[in-house]
Coordinates of C-alpha atoms and ligand atoms in Angstrom, one line a residue:
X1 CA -10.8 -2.8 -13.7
X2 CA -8.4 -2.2 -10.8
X3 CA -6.3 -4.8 -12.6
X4 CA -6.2 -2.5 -16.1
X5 CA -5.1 0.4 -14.0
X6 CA -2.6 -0.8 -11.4
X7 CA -0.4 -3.7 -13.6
X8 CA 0.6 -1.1 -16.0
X9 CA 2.3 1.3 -13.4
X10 CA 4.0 -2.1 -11.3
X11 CA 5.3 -2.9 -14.8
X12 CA 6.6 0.9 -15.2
X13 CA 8.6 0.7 -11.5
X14 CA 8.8 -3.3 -11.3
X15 CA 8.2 -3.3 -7.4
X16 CA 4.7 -4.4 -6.7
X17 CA 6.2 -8.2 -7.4
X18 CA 8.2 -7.6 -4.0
X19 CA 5.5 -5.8 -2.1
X20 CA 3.1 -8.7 -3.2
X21 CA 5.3 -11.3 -1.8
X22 CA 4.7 -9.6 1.3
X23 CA 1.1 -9.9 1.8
X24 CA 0.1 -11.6 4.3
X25 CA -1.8 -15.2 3.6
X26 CA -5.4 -16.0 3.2
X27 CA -8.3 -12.9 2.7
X28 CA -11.0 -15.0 4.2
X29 CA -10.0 -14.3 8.0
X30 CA -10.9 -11.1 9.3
X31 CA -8.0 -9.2 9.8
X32 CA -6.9 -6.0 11.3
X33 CA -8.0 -3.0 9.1
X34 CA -4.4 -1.2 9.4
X35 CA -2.5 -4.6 7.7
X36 CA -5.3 -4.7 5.1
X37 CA -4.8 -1.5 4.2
X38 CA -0.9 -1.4 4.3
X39 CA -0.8 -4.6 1.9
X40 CA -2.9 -2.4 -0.2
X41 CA -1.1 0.4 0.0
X42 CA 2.1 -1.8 -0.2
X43 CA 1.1 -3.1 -3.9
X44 CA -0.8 0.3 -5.5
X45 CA 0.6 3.7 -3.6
X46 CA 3.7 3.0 -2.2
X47 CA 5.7 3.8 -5.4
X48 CA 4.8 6.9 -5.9
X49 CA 3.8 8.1 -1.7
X50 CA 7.0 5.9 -0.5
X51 CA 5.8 2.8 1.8
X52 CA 5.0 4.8 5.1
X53 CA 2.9 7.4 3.2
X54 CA 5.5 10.1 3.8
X55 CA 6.2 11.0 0.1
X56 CA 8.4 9.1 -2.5
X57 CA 9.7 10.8 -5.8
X58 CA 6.1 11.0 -7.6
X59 CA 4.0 11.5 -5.0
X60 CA 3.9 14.2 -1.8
X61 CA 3.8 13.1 2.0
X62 CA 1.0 12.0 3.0
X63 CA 1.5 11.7 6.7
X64 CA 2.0 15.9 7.0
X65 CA -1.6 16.2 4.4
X66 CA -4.3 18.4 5.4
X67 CA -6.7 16.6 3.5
X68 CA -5.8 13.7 5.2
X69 CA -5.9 14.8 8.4
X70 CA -9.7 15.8 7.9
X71 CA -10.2 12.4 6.6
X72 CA -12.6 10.1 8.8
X73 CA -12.7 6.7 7.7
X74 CA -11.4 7.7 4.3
X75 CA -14.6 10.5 3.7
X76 CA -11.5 12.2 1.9
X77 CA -8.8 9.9 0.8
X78 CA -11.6 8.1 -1.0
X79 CA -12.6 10.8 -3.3
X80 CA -9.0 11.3 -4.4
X81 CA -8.5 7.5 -5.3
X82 CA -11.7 7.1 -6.9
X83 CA -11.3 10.3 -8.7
X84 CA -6.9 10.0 -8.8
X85 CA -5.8 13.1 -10.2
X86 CA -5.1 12.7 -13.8
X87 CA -3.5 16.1 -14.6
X88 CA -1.4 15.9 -11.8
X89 CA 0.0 12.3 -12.0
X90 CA -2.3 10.3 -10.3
X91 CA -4.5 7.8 -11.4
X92 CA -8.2 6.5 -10.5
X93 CA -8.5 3.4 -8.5
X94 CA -11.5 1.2 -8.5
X95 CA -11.7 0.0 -4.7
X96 CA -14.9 -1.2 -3.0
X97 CA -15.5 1.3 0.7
X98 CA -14.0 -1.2 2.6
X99 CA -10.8 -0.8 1.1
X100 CA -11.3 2.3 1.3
X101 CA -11.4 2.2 5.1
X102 CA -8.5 0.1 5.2
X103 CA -6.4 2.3 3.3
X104 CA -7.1 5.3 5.4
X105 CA -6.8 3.1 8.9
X106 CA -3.1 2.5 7.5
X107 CA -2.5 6.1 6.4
X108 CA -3.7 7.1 9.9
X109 CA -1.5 5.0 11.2
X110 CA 1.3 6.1 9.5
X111 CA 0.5 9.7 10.5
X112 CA 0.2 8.8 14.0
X113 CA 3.9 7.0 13.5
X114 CA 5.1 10.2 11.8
X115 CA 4.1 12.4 14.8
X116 CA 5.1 10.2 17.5
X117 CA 8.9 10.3 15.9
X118 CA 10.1 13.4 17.6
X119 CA 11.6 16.0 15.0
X120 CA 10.8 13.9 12.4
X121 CA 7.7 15.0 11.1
X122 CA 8.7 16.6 8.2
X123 CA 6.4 20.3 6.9
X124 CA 7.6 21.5 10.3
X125 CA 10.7 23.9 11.4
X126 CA 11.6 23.6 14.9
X127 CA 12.6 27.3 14.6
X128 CA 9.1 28.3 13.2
X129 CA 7.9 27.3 16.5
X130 CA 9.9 30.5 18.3
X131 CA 8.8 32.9 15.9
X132 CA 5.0 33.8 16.0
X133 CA 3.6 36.6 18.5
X134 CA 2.5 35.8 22.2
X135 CA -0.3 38.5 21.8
X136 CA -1.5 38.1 18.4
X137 CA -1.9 34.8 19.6
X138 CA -4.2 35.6 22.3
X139 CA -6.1 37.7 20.5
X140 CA -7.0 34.8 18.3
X141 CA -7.1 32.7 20.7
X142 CA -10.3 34.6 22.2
X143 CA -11.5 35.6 19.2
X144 CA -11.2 34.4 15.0
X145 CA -9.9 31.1 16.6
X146 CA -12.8 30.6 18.7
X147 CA -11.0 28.6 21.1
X148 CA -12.2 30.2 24.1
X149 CA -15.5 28.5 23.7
X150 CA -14.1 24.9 24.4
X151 CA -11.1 26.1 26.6
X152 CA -9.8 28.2 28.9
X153 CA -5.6 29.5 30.0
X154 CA -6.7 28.8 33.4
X155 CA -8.7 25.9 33.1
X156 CA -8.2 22.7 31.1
X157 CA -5.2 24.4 29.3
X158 CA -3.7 25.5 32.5
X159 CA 0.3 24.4 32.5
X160 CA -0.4 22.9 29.3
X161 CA 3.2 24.5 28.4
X162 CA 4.4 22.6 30.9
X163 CA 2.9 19.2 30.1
X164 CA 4.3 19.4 26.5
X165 CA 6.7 21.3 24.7
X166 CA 7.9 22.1 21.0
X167 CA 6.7 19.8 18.1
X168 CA 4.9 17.9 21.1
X169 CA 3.2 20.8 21.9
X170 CA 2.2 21.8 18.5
X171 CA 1.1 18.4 17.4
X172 CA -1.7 18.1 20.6
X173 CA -2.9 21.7 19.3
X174 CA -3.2 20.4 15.8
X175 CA -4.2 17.0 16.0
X176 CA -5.9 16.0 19.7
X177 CA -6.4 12.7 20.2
X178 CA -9.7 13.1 21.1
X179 CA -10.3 14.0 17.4
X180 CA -10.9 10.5 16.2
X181 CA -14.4 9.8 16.6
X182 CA -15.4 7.2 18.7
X183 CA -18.4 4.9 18.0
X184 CA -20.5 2.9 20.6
X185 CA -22.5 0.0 19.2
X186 CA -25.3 -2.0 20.9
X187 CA -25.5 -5.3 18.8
X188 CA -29.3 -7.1 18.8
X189 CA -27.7 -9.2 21.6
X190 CA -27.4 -6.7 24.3
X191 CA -23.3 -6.5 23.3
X192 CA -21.8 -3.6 23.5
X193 CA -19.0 -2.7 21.7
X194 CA -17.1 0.4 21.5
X195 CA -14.0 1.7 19.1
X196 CA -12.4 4.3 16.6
X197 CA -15.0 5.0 13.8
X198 CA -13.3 3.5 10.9
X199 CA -16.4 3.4 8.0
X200 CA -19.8 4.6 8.6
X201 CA -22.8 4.8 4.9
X202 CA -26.2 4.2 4.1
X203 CA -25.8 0.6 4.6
X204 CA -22.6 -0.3 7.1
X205 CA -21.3 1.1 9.9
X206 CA -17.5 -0.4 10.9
X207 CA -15.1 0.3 13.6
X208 CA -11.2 -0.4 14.6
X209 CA -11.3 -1.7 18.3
X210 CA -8.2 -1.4 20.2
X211 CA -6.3 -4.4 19.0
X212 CA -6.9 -2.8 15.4
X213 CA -8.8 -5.0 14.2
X214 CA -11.9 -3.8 12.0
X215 CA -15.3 -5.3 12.3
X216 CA -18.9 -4.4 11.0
X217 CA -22.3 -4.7 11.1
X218 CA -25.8 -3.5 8.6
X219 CA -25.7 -0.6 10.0
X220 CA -30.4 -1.5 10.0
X221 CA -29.0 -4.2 12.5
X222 CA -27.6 -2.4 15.4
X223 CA -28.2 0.5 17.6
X224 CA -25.2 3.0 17.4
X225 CA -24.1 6.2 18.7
X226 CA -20.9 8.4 17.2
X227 CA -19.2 11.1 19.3
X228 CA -16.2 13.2 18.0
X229 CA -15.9 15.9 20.7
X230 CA -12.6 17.5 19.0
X231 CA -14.5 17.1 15.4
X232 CA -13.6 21.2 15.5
X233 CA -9.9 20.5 15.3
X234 CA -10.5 19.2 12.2
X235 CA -12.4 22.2 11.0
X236 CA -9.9 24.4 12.1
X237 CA -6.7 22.3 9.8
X238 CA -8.7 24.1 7.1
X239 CA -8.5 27.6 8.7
X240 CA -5.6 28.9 10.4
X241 CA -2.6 30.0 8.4
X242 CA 0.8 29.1 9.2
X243 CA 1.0 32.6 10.9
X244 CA -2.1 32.2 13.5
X245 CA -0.3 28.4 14.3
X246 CA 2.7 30.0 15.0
X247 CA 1.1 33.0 17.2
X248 CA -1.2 30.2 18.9
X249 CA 2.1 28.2 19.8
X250 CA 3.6 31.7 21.0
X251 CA 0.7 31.9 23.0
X252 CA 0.1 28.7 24.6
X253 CA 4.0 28.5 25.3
X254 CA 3.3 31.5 27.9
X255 CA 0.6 29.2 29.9
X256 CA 3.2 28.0 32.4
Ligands
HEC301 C1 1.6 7.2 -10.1 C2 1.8 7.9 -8.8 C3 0.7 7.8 -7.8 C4 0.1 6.7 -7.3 C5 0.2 5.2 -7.8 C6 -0.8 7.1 -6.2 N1 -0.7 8.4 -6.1 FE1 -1.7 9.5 -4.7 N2 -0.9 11.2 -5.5 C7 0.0 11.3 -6.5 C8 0.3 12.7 -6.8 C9 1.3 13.2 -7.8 C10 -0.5 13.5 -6.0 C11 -0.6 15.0 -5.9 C12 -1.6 15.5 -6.8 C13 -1.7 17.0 -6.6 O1 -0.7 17.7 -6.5 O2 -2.9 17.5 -6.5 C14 -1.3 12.5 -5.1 C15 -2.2 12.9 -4.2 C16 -2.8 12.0 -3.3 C17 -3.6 12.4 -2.2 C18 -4.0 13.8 -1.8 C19 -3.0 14.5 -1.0 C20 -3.4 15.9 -0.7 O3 -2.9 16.4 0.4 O4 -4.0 16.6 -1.5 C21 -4.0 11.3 -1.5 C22 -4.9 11.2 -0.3 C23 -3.4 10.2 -2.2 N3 -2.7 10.7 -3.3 C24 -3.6 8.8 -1.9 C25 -3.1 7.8 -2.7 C26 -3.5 6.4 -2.4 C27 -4.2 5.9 -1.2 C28 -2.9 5.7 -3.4 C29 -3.1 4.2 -3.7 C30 -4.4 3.6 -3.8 C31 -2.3 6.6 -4.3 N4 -2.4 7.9 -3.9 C32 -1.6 6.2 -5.5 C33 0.6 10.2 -7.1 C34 0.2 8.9 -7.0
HEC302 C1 -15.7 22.9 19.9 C2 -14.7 22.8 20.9 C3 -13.2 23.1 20.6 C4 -12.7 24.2 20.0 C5 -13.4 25.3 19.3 C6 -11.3 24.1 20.1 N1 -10.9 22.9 20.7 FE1 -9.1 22.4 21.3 N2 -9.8 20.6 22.0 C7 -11.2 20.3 22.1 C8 -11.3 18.9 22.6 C9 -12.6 18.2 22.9 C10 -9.9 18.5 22.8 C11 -9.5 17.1 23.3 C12 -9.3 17.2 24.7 C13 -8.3 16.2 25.1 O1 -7.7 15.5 24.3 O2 -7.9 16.3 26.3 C14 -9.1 19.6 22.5 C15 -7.7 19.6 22.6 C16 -6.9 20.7 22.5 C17 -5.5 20.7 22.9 C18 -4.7 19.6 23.6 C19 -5.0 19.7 25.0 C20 -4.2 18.6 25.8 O3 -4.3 18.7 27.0 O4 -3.6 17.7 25.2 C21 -5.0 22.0 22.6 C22 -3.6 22.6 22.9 C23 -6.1 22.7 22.0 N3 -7.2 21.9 22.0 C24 -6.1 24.0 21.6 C25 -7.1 24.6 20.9 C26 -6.9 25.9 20.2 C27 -5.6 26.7 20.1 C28 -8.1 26.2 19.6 C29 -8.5 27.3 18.7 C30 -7.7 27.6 17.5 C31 -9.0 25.1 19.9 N4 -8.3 24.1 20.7 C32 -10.4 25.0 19.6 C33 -12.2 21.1 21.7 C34 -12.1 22.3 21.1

């Protein structure tokens, strides 16, 4: 089925022969989620979302996405591979959950890349950064945002204008890192082991540890608990206009 669907298109741009010469050896071995999912990503998406996600000629940036960046463990990059979007150019893709998984623990990673690379991230204007309103801001700040019920200008966010500036700045407002949720897993052993939350259903419950390596359990087997204390920056990606970003970075720019 994924066979029908993905030899046609490497036919079309004649490039999947190189990526597949690239993939690693051997599928028995487990092996870190993020390579899975780039040799994946390497032989079926690349051609059209470029190979570090961030948009080719068919395909937009996926690093700069705000569907992907409310995506845990591919809750939202898998309904638009299963589904593709025909109309728009992009086809289905039969892939079993933990490919899923993979694929979005390389997407995230190429995000995370993408941010890091100072300037680089492409969707933002250095300049837009200067030109929202200090006040307005505020304003939202205290109230619409409601980001006065997590943190305060003379508390936690205290200096923070200070501590990071520009794109930096912007990038710790949109995307903390605390926003990953974390999962803490007590294995029948007594073993505890603790990591990113890369999959989580009915049945399994899998997680990236900090090499990057994915592993799971029956999620019947073991004893698990999931936090994901910045899960509200997520929310929010789906809220603010460009407009209340740029007043919010006006505003925290004045907590010196
Ligand atoms: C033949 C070209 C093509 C291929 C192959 C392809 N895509 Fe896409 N993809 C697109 C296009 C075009 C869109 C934009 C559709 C739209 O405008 O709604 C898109 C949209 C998406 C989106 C939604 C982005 C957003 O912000 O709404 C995700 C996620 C995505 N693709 C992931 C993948 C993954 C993962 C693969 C590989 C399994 C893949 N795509 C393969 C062309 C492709
Ligand atoms: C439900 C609670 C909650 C709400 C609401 C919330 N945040 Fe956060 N925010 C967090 C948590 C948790 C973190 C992660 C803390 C960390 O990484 O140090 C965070 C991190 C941040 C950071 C990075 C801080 C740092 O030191 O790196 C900024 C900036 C920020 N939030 C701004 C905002 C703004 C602006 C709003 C409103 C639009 C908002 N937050 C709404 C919980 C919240």
């Amino acid at each position: 089925m994924r066979l029908s669907v993905v030899l046609p298109l490497c036919f079309l741009v004649n490039i999947c022969f190189a990526a597949g010469q690239k993939k690693p050896p051997g599928n028995s071995a487990p092996q870190g989620a993020i390579e899975n999912g780039q040799s994946l990503f390497l032989q079926n998406c690349a051609f059209c979302h470029g190979r570090d996600a961030a948009g080719g000629e068919t395909g937009p940036d996926l690093t700069s996405s705000k569907l992907v960046a409310g995506d845990v463990a591919g809750s939202k990059i898998g309904v638009v591979v299963r589904n593709g979007r025909p109309q728009k150019g992009m086809p289905p893709f039969d892939f079993s959950d933990q490919q899923i998984a993979e694929l979005s623990a390389f997407i995230h990673a190429e995000k995370t890349k993408a941010a890091s690379q100072q300037g680089g991230r492409r969707g933002v204007d250095v300049a837009d950064l200067q030109t929202g309103n200090a006040d307005a801001g505020k304003q939202y700040f205290n109230g619409a945002g409601g980001c006065s019920s997590c943190h305060s200008p003379t508390g936690d966010l205290a200096g923070i204008a200070n501590r990071y500036q520009g794109l930096k700045l912007e990038q710790r407002m949109l995307y903390p890192e605390g926003a990953a949720a974390t999962a803490t897993i007590t294995l029948p052993s007594g073993e505890i082991v603790t990591g990113r939350l890369a999959y989580r259903d009915e049945f399994t419950i899998g997680l990236q540890d900090a090499s990057g390596w994915y592993h799971s359990w029956p999620a019947a087997g073991v004893k698990y608990t999931i936090s994901a204390p910045a899960e509200a920056h997520v929310d929010l990606l789906g809220k603010y206009t460009d407009g209340d970003i740029h007043n919010l970075m006006a505003y925290l720019q004045t907590l010196r």
